[in-house]
PDB file of C-alpha atoms in Angstrom:
ATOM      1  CA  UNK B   1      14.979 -61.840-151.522  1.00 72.00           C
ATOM      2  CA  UNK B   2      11.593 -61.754-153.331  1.00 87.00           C
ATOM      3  CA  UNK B   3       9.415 -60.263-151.391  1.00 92.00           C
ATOM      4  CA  UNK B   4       5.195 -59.810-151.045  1.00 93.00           C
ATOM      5  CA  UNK B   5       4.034 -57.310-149.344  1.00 93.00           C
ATOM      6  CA  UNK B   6      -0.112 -58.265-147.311  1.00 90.00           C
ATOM      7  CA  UNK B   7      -1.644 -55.036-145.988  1.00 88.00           C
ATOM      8  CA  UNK B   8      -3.921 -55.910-143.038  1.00 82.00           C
ATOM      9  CA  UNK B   9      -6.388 -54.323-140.916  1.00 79.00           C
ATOM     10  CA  UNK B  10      -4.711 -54.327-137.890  1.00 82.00           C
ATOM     11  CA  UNK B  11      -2.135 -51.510-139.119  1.00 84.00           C
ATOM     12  CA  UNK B  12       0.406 -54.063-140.480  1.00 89.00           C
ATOM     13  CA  UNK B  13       2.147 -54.289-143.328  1.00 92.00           C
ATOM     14  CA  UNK B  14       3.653 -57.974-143.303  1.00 91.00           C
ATOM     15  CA  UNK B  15       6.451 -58.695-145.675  1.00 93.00           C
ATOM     16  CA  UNK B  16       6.801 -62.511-146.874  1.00 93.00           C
ATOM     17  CA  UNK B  17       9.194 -64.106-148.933  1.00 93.00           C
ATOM     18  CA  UNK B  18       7.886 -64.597-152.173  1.00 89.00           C
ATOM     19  CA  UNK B  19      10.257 -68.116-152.841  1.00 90.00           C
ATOM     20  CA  UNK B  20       9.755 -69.326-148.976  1.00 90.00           C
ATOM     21  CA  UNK B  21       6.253 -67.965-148.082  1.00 89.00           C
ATOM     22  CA  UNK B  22       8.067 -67.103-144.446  1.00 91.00           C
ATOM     23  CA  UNK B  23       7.633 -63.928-142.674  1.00 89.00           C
ATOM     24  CA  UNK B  24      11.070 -61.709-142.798  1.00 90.00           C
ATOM     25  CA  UNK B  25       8.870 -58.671-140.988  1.00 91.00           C
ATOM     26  CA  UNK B  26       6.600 -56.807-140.730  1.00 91.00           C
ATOM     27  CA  UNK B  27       5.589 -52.322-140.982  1.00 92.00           C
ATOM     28  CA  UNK B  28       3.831 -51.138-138.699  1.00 87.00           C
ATOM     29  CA  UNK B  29       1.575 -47.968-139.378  1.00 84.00           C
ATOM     30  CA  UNK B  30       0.605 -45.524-136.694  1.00 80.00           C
ATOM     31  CA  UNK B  31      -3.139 -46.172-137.839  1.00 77.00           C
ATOM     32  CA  UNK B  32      -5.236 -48.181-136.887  1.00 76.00           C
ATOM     33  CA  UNK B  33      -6.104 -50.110-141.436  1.00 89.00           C
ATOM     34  CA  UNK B  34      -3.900 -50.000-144.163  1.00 92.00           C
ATOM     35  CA  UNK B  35      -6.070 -50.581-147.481  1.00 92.00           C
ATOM     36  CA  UNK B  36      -3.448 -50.824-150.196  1.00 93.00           C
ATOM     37  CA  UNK B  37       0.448 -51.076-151.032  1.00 95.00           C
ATOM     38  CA  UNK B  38       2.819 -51.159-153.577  1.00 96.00           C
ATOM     39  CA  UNK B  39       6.548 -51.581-154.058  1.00 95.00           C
ATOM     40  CA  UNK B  40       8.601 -49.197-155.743  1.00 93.00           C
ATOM     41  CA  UNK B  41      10.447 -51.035-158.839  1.00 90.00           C
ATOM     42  CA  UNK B  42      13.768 -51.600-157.267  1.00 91.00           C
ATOM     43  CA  UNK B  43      11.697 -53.496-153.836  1.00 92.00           C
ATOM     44  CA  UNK B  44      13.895 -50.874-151.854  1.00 92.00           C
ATOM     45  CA  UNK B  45      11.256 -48.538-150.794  1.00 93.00           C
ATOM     46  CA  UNK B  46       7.017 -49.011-150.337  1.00 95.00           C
ATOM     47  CA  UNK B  47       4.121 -47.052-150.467  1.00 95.00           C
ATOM     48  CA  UNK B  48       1.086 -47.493-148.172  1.00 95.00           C
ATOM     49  CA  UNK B  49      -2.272 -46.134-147.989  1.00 94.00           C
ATOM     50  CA  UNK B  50      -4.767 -45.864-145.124  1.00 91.00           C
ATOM     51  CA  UNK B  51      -8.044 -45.100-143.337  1.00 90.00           C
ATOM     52  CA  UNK B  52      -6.970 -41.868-141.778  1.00 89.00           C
ATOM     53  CA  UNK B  53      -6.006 -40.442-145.401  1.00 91.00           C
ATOM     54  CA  UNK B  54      -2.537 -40.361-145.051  1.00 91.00           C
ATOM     55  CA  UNK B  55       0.111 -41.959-147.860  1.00 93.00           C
ATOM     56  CA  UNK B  56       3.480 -43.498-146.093  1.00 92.00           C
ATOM     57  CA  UNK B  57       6.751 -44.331-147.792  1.00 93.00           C
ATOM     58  CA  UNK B  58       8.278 -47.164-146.014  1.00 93.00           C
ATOM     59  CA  UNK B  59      11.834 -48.165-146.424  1.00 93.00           C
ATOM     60  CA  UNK B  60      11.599 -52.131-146.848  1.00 94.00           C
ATOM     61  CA  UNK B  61      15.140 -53.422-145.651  1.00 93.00           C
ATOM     62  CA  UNK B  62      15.156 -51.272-142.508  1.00 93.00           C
ATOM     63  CA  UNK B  63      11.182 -51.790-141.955  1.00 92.00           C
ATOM     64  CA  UNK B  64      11.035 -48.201-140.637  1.00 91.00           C
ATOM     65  CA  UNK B  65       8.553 -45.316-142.299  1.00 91.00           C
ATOM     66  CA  UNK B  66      10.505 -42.765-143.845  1.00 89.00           C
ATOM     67  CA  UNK B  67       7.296 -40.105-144.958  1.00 89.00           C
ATOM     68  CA  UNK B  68       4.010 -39.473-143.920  1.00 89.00           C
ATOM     69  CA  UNK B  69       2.197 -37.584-146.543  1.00 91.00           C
ATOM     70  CA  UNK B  70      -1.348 -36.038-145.635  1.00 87.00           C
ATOM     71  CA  UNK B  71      -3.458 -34.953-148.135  1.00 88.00           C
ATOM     72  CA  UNK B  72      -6.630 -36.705-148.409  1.00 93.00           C
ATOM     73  CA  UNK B  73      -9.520 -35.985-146.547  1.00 92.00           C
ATOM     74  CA  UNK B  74     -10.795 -39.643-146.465  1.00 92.00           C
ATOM     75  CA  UNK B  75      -9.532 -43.283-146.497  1.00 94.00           C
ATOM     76  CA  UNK B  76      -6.700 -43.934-149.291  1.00 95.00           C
ATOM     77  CA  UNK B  77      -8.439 -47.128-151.117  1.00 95.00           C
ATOM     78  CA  UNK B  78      -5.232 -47.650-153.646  1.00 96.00           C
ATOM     79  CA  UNK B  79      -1.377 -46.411-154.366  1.00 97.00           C
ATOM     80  CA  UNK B  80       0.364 -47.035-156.849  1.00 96.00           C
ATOM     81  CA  UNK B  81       4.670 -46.413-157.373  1.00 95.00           C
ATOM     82  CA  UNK B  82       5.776 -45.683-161.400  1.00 93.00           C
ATOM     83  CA  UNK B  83       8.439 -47.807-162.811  1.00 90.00           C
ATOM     84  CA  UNK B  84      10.916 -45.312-162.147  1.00 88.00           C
ATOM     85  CA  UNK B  85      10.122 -44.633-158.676  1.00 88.00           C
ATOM     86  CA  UNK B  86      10.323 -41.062-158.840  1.00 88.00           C
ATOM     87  CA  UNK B  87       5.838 -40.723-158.618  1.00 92.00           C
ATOM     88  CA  UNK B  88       3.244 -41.937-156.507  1.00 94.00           C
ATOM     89  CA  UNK B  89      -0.414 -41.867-156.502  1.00 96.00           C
ATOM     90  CA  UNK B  90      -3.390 -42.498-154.303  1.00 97.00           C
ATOM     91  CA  UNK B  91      -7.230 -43.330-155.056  1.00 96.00           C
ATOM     92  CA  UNK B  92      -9.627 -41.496-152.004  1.00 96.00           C
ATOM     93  CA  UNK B  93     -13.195 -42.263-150.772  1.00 94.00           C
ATOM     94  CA  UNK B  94     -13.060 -38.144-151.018  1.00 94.00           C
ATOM     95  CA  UNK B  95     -13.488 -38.622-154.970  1.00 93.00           C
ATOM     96  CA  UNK B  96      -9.807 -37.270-155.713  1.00 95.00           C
ATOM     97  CA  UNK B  97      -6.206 -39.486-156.844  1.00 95.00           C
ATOM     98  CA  UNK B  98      -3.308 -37.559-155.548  1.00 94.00           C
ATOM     99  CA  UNK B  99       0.449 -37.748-157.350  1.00 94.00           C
ATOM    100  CA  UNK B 100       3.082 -37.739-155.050  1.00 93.00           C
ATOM    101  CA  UNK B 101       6.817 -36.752-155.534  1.00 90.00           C
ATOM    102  CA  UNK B 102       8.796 -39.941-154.087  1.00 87.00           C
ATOM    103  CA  UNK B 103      12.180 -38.160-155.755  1.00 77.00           C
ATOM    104  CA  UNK B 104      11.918 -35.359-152.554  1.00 62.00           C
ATOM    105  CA  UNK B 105       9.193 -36.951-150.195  1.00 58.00           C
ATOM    106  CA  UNK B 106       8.653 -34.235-147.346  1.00 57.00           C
ATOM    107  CA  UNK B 107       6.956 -35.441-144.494  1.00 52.00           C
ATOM    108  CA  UNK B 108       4.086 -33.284-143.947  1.00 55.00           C
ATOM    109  CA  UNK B 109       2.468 -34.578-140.925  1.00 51.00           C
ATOM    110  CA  UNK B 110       3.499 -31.097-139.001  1.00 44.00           C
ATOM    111  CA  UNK B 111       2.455 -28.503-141.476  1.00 43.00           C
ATOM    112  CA  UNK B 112       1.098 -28.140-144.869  1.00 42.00           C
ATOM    113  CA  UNK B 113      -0.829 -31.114-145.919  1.00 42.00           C
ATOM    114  CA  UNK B 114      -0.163 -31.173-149.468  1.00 44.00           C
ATOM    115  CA  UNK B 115       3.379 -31.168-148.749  1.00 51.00           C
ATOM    116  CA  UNK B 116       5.378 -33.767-151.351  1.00 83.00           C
ATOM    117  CA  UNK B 117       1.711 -33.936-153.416  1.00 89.00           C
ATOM    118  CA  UNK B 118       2.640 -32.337-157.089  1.00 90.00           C
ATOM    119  CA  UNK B 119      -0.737 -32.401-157.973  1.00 92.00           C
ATOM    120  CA  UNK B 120      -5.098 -33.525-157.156  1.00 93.00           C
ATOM    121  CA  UNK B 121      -6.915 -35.110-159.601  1.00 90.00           C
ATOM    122  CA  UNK B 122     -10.775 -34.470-159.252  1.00 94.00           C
ATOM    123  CA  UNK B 123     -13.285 -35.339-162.284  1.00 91.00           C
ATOM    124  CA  UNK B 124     -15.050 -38.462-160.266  1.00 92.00           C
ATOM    125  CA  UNK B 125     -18.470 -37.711-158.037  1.00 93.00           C
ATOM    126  CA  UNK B 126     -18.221 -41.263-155.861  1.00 93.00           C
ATOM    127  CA  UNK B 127     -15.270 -42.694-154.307  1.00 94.00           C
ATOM    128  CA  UNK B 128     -11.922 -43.469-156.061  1.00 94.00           C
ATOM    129  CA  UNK B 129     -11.211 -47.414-155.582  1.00 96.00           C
ATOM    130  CA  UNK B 130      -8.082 -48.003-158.059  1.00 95.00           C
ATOM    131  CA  UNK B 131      -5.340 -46.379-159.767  1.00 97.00           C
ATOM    132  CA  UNK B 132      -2.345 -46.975-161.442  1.00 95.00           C
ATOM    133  CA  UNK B 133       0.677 -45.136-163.204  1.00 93.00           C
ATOM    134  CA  UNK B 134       2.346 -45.682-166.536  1.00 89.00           C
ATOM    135  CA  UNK B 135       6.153 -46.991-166.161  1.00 82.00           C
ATOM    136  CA  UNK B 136       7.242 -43.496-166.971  1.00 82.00           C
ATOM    137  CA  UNK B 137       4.763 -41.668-164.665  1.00 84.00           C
ATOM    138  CA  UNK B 138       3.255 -39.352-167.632  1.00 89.00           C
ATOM    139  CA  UNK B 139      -0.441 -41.335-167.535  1.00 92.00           C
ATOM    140  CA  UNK B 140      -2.718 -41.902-164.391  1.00 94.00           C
ATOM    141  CA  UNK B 141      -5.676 -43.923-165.017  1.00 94.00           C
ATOM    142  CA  UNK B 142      -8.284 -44.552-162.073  1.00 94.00           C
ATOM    143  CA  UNK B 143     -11.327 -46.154-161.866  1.00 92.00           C
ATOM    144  CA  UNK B 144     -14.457 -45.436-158.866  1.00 93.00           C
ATOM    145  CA  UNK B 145     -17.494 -46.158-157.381  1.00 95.00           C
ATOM    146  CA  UNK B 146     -19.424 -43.966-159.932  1.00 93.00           C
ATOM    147  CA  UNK B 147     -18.734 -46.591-162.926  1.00 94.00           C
ATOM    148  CA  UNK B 148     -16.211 -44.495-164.357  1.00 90.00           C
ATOM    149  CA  UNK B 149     -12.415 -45.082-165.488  1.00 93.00           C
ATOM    150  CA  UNK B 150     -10.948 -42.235-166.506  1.00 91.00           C
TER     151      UNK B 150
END
């Protein structure tokens, strides 16, 4: 099943079939917005990013969250998965994009919150609104609220 993935305000993540535009279920985050989402390449796994700063890795078929990886010390405007699924990053309103190891996700809730992040971007002075990864994860390109893509 072909599925589209509508991040909503209400902490939802609601998963529609793409063919029958019908509900087949719904995520549901332990915070309050999601702003952004994005499915890994295989639809097997997704990534979600939200106001309390936190990056979760969903598994889609069992609708449960698998990781919740803390990081960012604001809201998480934009994620993004590369093609191969093994990197993810997120775009912050605290002016940094975080990459993410998806191959060995450690939830990181209880300890160290860069646990699973590989590595912090920083180079933008206003908030980070979009990013994106090449297929093979090597390039990270990111736009923000100080008219800069970088």
């Amino acid at each position: 099943v072909r599925l589209v993935a509508v991040a909503c305000h209400d902490g939802c993540v609601h998963l529609v079939g793409l063919d029958t535009f019908v509900a087949v279920g719904q995520l549901q985050s332990p915070t309050p917005q999601i702003f952004s989402v994005d499915f890994d390449q295989a639809g097997r796994r997704l990534v979600s990013g939200d106001d309390g700063g936190r990056v979760m890795v969903w598994d889609v078929a069992r609708h449960t969250l698998l990781h919740r990886l803390a990081g960012h010390s604001g809201k998480v405007f934009d994620v993004a998965v590369s093609g191969d699924g093994r990197l993810a990053v997120s775009a912050s309103d605290d002016c940094t994009l975080r990459v993410w190891s998806l191959a060995d996700p450690r939830d990181s809730d209880g300890g160290d919150g860069d646990c699973g992040c590989v590595q912090v971007l920083a180079g933008h002075s206003n908030w980070v609104c979009a990013c994106d990864l090449s297929s093979d994860g090597a390039l990270v390109v990111s736009g923000s609220f100080d008219s800069t893509v970088r």
